[in-house]
């Protein structure tokens, strides 16, 4: 009876970001990769998804790149209910062999990139409260599934993500050969910071040139009602053709609209940039990038230092 009562309570609370008992228990038990307990989503959770999805429709039509629009269509997402990951994967896997992989929280950097290399995308299963649609202290399922995953239906973009995963293995190999502990940590911290900046200014907040002007392909923009318009229309945003030397040395802050964005010419261009990033890594050009944001935490460092060989 106690178990049934607990389930009933959870169903009322649902899987709300920062408020889900199911997630807390998984973390306490050290479970990072989990199942999506779909029956725990509350009516309020589904309402949050419905409202988020509905208000993005016109913004996507106006500002999103064509590959994203095609991807949203290919995934057949239900606009009225939180996405069921097994349904998402049924449409996604045949296109690029990618799949959404549910997680209980933060995935350390090497493990995250290794998932990409294996065509798996770590996916948050909680959703923000419906009275805080614009405030997102951490990723939620709307950001991950409606922001990231439609891009994963595009073969060229998917291949660029896989190459990014390769770069993480290259970084782990490079530092494994350094015997001096201080040198190893300094070099690794710099490389991780460079990779995080590159990921931020492309996969999360990237713009793309098109015959109709600049369009959005970065998932942080694609899942933000306010910023997707602001990033294209506002005179306060600087928009430059992407240059690797700028991106890896450019800090960023996550708690406000981005004042500086970079655009690529296409996903073939993005793939070439990831190739170049790996070459720079091997040449030592990422071993001493400009300090500043983002801070590289202990978990991320340890994930690279304990990585198994490629």
Short mmCIF file of C-alpha atoms in Angstrom, two decimals:
data_model
loop_
_atom_site.label_atom_id
_atom_site.label_comp_id
_atom_site.label_asym_id
_atom_site.label_seq_id
_atom_site.Cartn_x
_atom_site.Cartn_y
_atom_site.Cartn_z
CA UNK A 1 0.00 0.00 0.00
CA UNK A 2 2.83 2.40 0.85
CA UNK A 3 4.33 1.85 -2.61
CA UNK A 4 0.98 2.58 -4.29
CA UNK A 5 0.59 5.76 -2.20
CA UNK A 6 4.09 6.88 -3.21
CA UNK A 7 3.31 6.31 -6.89
CA UNK A 8 0.08 8.32 -6.56
CA UNK A 9 1.98 11.21 -4.96
CA UNK A 10 4.61 11.11 -7.71
CA UNK A 11 1.93 11.14 -10.38
CA UNK A 12 0.59 14.40 -8.90
CA UNK A 13 4.04 16.02 -8.73
CA UNK A 14 5.09 14.46 -12.02
CA UNK A 15 8.54 14.70 -13.53
CA UNK A 16 9.03 18.42 -12.99
CA UNK A 17 12.56 19.83 -13.26
CA UNK A 18 14.26 19.97 -9.81
CA UNK A 19 11.15 18.51 -8.13
CA UNK A 20 11.06 14.85 -9.25
CA UNK A 21 11.50 12.16 -6.57
CA UNK A 22 12.18 9.56 -9.26
CA UNK A 23 15.24 11.50 -10.42
CA UNK A 24 16.48 12.09 -6.87
CA UNK A 25 16.32 8.34 -6.13
CA UNK A 26 18.14 7.50 -9.36
CA UNK A 27 20.93 9.94 -8.48
CA UNK A 28 21.19 8.60 -4.93
CA UNK A 29 21.53 5.10 -6.35
CA UNK A 30 24.23 6.23 -8.78
CA UNK A 31 22.04 5.51 -11.81
CA UNK A 32 22.95 7.84 -14.66
CA UNK A 33 21.35 5.95 -17.54
CA UNK A 34 17.70 5.26 -16.74
CA UNK A 35 14.34 4.42 -18.30
CA UNK A 36 11.71 7.06 -18.96
CA UNK A 37 8.85 6.29 -16.52
CA UNK A 38 6.23 7.78 -18.81
CA UNK A 39 3.32 7.06 -16.44
CA UNK A 40 4.79 9.53 -13.91
CA UNK A 41 4.20 12.61 -16.09
CA UNK A 42 1.41 14.70 -14.59
CA UNK A 43 -1.32 16.59 -16.40
CA UNK A 44 0.64 19.75 -15.54
CA UNK A 45 3.76 18.28 -17.21
CA UNK A 46 1.84 17.57 -20.42
CA UNK A 47 0.32 21.06 -20.27
CA UNK A 48 3.81 22.60 -20.03
CA UNK A 49 4.90 20.64 -23.13
CA UNK A 50 1.73 21.64 -25.02
CA UNK A 51 2.22 25.32 -24.25
CA UNK A 52 5.94 25.28 -25.05
CA UNK A 53 5.33 23.50 -28.36
CA UNK A 54 2.40 25.66 -29.40
CA UNK A 55 4.15 28.99 -28.91
CA UNK A 56 7.27 27.83 -30.81
CA UNK A 57 5.47 26.90 -34.02
CA UNK A 58 5.50 30.36 -35.65
CA UNK A 59 9.00 31.11 -34.37
CA UNK A 60 10.37 27.89 -35.89
CA UNK A 61 8.64 28.61 -39.20
CA UNK A 62 10.25 32.05 -39.31
CA UNK A 63 13.72 31.50 -37.86
CA UNK A 64 14.68 27.80 -37.86
CA UNK A 65 16.86 26.27 -40.57
CA UNK A 66 15.27 23.96 -43.14
CA UNK A 67 16.93 20.80 -41.76
CA UNK A 68 15.31 21.40 -38.36
CA UNK A 69 11.86 21.96 -39.89
CA UNK A 70 12.18 18.74 -41.85
CA UNK A 71 13.38 16.97 -38.69
CA UNK A 72 10.43 18.12 -36.58
CA UNK A 73 8.14 16.71 -39.25
CA UNK A 74 10.07 13.43 -39.47
CA UNK A 75 9.86 12.80 -35.71
CA UNK A 76 6.04 13.10 -35.63
CA UNK A 77 6.15 14.69 -32.16
CA UNK A 78 2.79 14.96 -30.40
CA UNK A 79 2.25 18.69 -29.77
CA UNK A 80 -0.07 17.96 -26.83
CA UNK A 81 1.95 15.48 -24.74
CA UNK A 82 5.49 15.09 -23.43
CA UNK A 83 7.50 13.09 -25.97
CA UNK A 84 7.82 9.35 -25.35
CA UNK A 85 11.45 8.52 -26.13
CA UNK A 86 10.77 5.09 -27.57
CA UNK A 87 8.42 6.74 -30.10
CA UNK A 88 11.03 9.40 -30.90
CA UNK A 89 13.66 6.70 -31.47
CA UNK A 90 11.35 4.67 -33.70
CA UNK A 91 11.35 7.58 -36.18
CA UNK A 92 14.92 8.78 -35.54
CA UNK A 93 17.02 5.59 -35.70
CA UNK A 94 16.18 4.62 -39.30
CA UNK A 95 17.28 8.08 -40.49
CA UNK A 96 20.76 8.45 -38.90
CA UNK A 97 21.07 5.55 -36.39
CA UNK A 98 20.97 8.13 -33.59
CA UNK A 99 18.80 7.58 -30.53
CA UNK A 100 17.77 9.57 -27.47
CA UNK A 101 19.17 8.00 -24.28
CA UNK A 102 17.41 8.97 -21.02
CA UNK A 103 19.63 10.18 -18.16
CA UNK A 104 19.04 11.23 -14.57
CA UNK A 105 21.16 14.38 -14.71
CA UNK A 106 24.54 15.82 -15.57
CA UNK A 107 26.68 13.65 -17.83
CA UNK A 108 30.44 14.26 -17.37
CA UNK A 109 32.05 15.67 -20.51
CA UNK A 110 33.92 12.61 -21.80
CA UNK A 111 30.90 10.35 -21.26
CA UNK A 112 28.68 12.86 -23.06
CA UNK A 113 30.95 13.08 -26.10
CA UNK A 114 31.44 9.31 -26.10
CA UNK A 115 27.66 8.91 -26.29
CA UNK A 116 27.65 11.15 -29.38
CA UNK A 117 30.38 8.99 -30.89
CA UNK A 118 28.08 5.99 -30.40
CA UNK A 119 25.13 7.92 -31.91
CA UNK A 120 23.38 8.28 -28.56
CA UNK A 121 22.15 11.60 -27.22
CA UNK A 122 21.88 11.90 -23.41
CA UNK A 123 18.36 13.18 -22.84
CA UNK A 124 16.83 14.77 -19.76
CA UNK A 125 13.37 13.40 -18.93
CA UNK A 126 12.07 16.13 -16.61
CA UNK A 127 10.18 19.19 -17.86
CA UNK A 128 10.07 22.77 -16.57
CA UNK A 129 7.05 24.02 -14.61
CA UNK A 130 4.26 25.49 -16.71
CA UNK A 131 4.42 28.74 -14.69
CA UNK A 132 8.14 29.09 -15.54
CA UNK A 133 8.21 28.44 -19.27
CA UNK A 134 10.94 31.04 -19.87
CA UNK A 135 13.12 30.19 -16.89
CA UNK A 136 15.31 27.15 -17.37
CA UNK A 137 18.12 26.64 -14.83
CA UNK A 138 19.10 23.37 -16.49
CA UNK A 139 18.17 21.40 -19.64
CA UNK A 140 14.76 19.73 -19.77
CA UNK A 141 13.07 17.32 -22.16
CA UNK A 142 11.65 20.12 -24.28
CA UNK A 143 15.11 21.59 -24.84
CA UNK A 144 16.59 18.16 -25.60
CA UNK A 145 13.82 16.65 -27.74
CA UNK A 146 12.31 19.71 -29.46
CA UNK A 147 15.61 21.64 -29.57
CA UNK A 148 18.37 19.08 -30.19
CA UNK A 149 16.87 15.89 -31.58
CA UNK A 150 15.25 17.24 -34.80
CA UNK A 151 18.79 18.18 -35.88
CA UNK A 152 19.86 14.56 -35.35
CA UNK A 153 17.60 13.49 -38.22
CA UNK A 154 20.00 15.18 -40.66
CA UNK A 155 22.82 12.81 -41.75
CA UNK A 156 25.46 15.55 -42.21
CA UNK A 157 24.76 17.09 -38.80
CA UNK A 158 24.69 13.66 -37.15
CA UNK A 159 28.08 12.83 -38.67
CA UNK A 160 29.53 16.09 -37.29
CA UNK A 161 28.37 15.08 -33.79
CA UNK A 162 30.04 11.68 -34.15
CA UNK A 163 33.30 13.38 -35.18
CA UNK A 164 32.99 15.57 -32.10
CA UNK A 165 32.86 12.38 -30.05
CA UNK A 166 36.05 11.24 -31.77
CA UNK A 167 37.74 14.45 -30.60
CA UNK A 168 37.09 13.53 -26.96
CA UNK A 169 38.94 10.24 -27.47
CA UNK A 170 41.81 12.12 -29.13
CA UNK A 171 42.00 14.46 -26.12
CA UNK A 172 42.05 11.53 -23.67
CA UNK A 173 44.84 9.86 -25.69
CA UNK A 174 46.92 13.06 -25.81
CA UNK A 175 46.89 13.65 -22.05
CA UNK A 176 47.38 9.98 -21.17
CA UNK A 177 50.92 10.33 -22.53
CA UNK A 178 51.86 13.22 -20.17
CA UNK A 179 53.62 12.11 -16.99
CA UNK A 180 53.84 15.47 -15.22
CA UNK A 181 50.56 15.81 -13.30
CA UNK A 182 50.38 19.62 -13.33
CA UNK A 183 51.08 19.78 -17.05
CA UNK A 184 48.51 17.06 -17.72
CA UNK A 185 45.75 18.87 -15.79
CA UNK A 186 46.55 22.28 -17.29
CA UNK A 187 46.52 20.93 -20.85
CA UNK A 188 43.36 18.88 -20.30
CA UNK A 189 41.53 21.82 -18.70
CA UNK A 190 42.37 23.98 -21.70
CA UNK A 191 41.31 21.34 -24.23
CA UNK A 192 37.98 20.70 -22.47
CA UNK A 193 37.33 24.46 -22.29
CA UNK A 194 38.05 24.78 -26.02
CA UNK A 195 35.73 21.87 -26.84
CA UNK A 196 32.96 23.28 -24.61
CA UNK A 197 33.23 26.68 -26.30
CA UNK A 198 33.13 25.13 -29.75
CA UNK A 199 30.07 23.05 -28.81
CA UNK A 200 28.37 26.11 -27.32
CA UNK A 201 28.87 28.37 -30.35
CA UNK A 202 27.84 25.66 -32.83
CA UNK A 203 25.55 22.90 -31.57
CA UNK A 204 23.91 25.00 -28.83
CA UNK A 205 23.94 28.56 -30.24
CA UNK A 206 24.92 28.27 -33.88
CA UNK A 207 23.51 30.20 -36.84
CA UNK A 208 23.63 29.13 -40.49
CA UNK A 209 23.76 31.07 -43.70
CA UNK A 210 20.97 30.37 -46.19
CA UNK A 211 19.51 31.84 -49.36
CA UNK A 212 16.95 33.52 -47.09
CA UNK A 213 19.52 35.03 -44.73
CA UNK A 214 20.69 33.76 -41.35
CA UNK A 215 18.75 30.87 -39.81
CA UNK A 216 19.04 29.11 -36.47
CA UNK A 217 20.39 25.59 -35.96
CA UNK A 218 21.65 25.85 -32.35
CA UNK A 219 19.43 23.98 -29.91
CA UNK A 220 19.63 26.56 -27.14
CA UNK A 221 18.08 29.04 -29.57
CA UNK A 222 15.61 26.58 -31.11
CA UNK A 223 14.07 25.84 -27.70
CA UNK A 224 13.89 29.48 -26.51
CA UNK A 225 10.79 31.48 -27.44
CA UNK A 226 12.43 34.83 -26.73
CA UNK A 227 15.99 34.26 -27.88
CA UNK A 228 15.23 32.63 -31.25
CA UNK A 229 13.78 35.96 -32.44
CA UNK A 230 16.29 38.11 -30.56
CA UNK A 231 19.32 36.32 -32.05
CA UNK A 232 18.23 37.14 -35.63
CA UNK A 233 16.45 40.48 -35.23
CA UNK A 234 18.21 42.35 -32.43
CA UNK A 235 20.79 45.03 -33.33
CA UNK A 236 22.49 44.20 -30.00
CA UNK A 237 23.69 40.80 -31.25
CA UNK A 238 27.04 40.52 -33.06
CA UNK A 239 26.92 37.85 -35.80
CA UNK A 240 30.16 36.78 -37.49
CA UNK A 241 31.29 34.07 -39.92
CA UNK A 242 32.73 31.35 -37.69
CA UNK A 243 36.49 31.31 -37.16
CA UNK A 244 37.96 28.55 -35.06
CA UNK A 245 40.59 30.78 -33.41
CA UNK A 246 37.84 33.11 -32.16
CA UNK A 247 35.49 30.42 -30.95
CA UNK A 248 37.97 28.40 -28.87
CA UNK A 249 39.20 31.56 -27.12
CA UNK A 250 35.78 33.15 -26.53
CA UNK A 251 34.16 32.77 -23.11
CA UNK A 252 30.39 32.68 -22.66
CA UNK A 253 27.83 33.07 -19.88
CA UNK A 254 24.68 30.98 -19.76
CA UNK A 255 22.28 33.18 -17.79
CA UNK A 256 21.34 35.81 -20.39
CA UNK A 257 20.71 36.22 -24.11
CA UNK A 258 23.91 35.73 -26.08
CA UNK A 259 25.51 38.97 -27.40
CA UNK A 260 27.90 37.18 -29.82
CA UNK A 261 27.04 34.41 -32.29
CA UNK A 262 28.78 32.72 -35.22
CA UNK A 263 27.37 31.28 -38.42
CA UNK A 264 28.44 28.34 -40.60
CA UNK A 265 27.75 27.87 -44.30
CA UNK A 266 26.24 24.39 -43.87
CA UNK A 267 26.74 21.12 -42.05
CA UNK A 268 29.53 20.08 -44.40
CA UNK A 269 31.29 23.23 -43.18
CA UNK A 270 30.57 22.27 -39.57
CA UNK A 271 32.06 18.80 -40.13
CA UNK A 272 35.22 20.38 -41.59
CA UNK A 273 35.49 22.64 -38.53
CA UNK A 274 35.32 19.63 -36.18
CA UNK A 275 38.07 17.98 -38.25
CA UNK A 276 40.12 21.14 -37.89
CA UNK A 277 39.45 21.27 -34.14
CA UNK A 278 40.94 17.78 -33.79
CA UNK A 279 43.99 18.75 -35.89
CA UNK A 280 44.56 21.81 -33.69
CA UNK A 281 44.29 19.59 -30.63
CA UNK A 282 47.01 17.27 -31.97
CA UNK A 283 49.20 20.26 -32.86
CA UNK A 284 48.91 21.68 -29.32
CA UNK A 285 46.90 24.74 -30.39
CA UNK A 286 44.17 24.02 -27.82
CA UNK A 287 46.60 23.44 -24.94
CA UNK A 288 46.62 27.06 -23.76
CA UNK A 289 43.42 28.81 -24.85
CA UNK A 290 42.24 32.05 -23.23
CA UNK A 291 41.11 31.58 -19.61
CA UNK A 292 37.58 32.31 -18.42
CA UNK A 293 34.19 30.72 -18.86
CA UNK A 294 33.25 27.97 -18.85
CA UNK A 295 34.76 26.65 -15.63
CA UNK A 296 35.95 23.06 -16.10
CA UNK A 297 34.81 21.01 -13.12
CA UNK A 298 36.40 18.05 -11.37
CA UNK A 299 33.86 15.60 -12.79
CA UNK A 300 34.70 16.57 -16.35
CA UNK A 301 38.45 16.31 -15.77
CA UNK A 302 38.11 12.92 -14.10
CA UNK A 303 35.92 11.62 -16.92
CA UNK A 304 38.78 12.21 -19.40
CA UNK A 305 41.53 10.98 -17.07
CA UNK A 306 39.77 7.67 -16.44
CA UNK A 307 38.53 7.18 -20.02
CA UNK A 308 39.14 3.77 -21.51
CA UNK A 309 41.35 3.72 -24.63
CA UNK A 310 39.68 4.41 -27.99
#
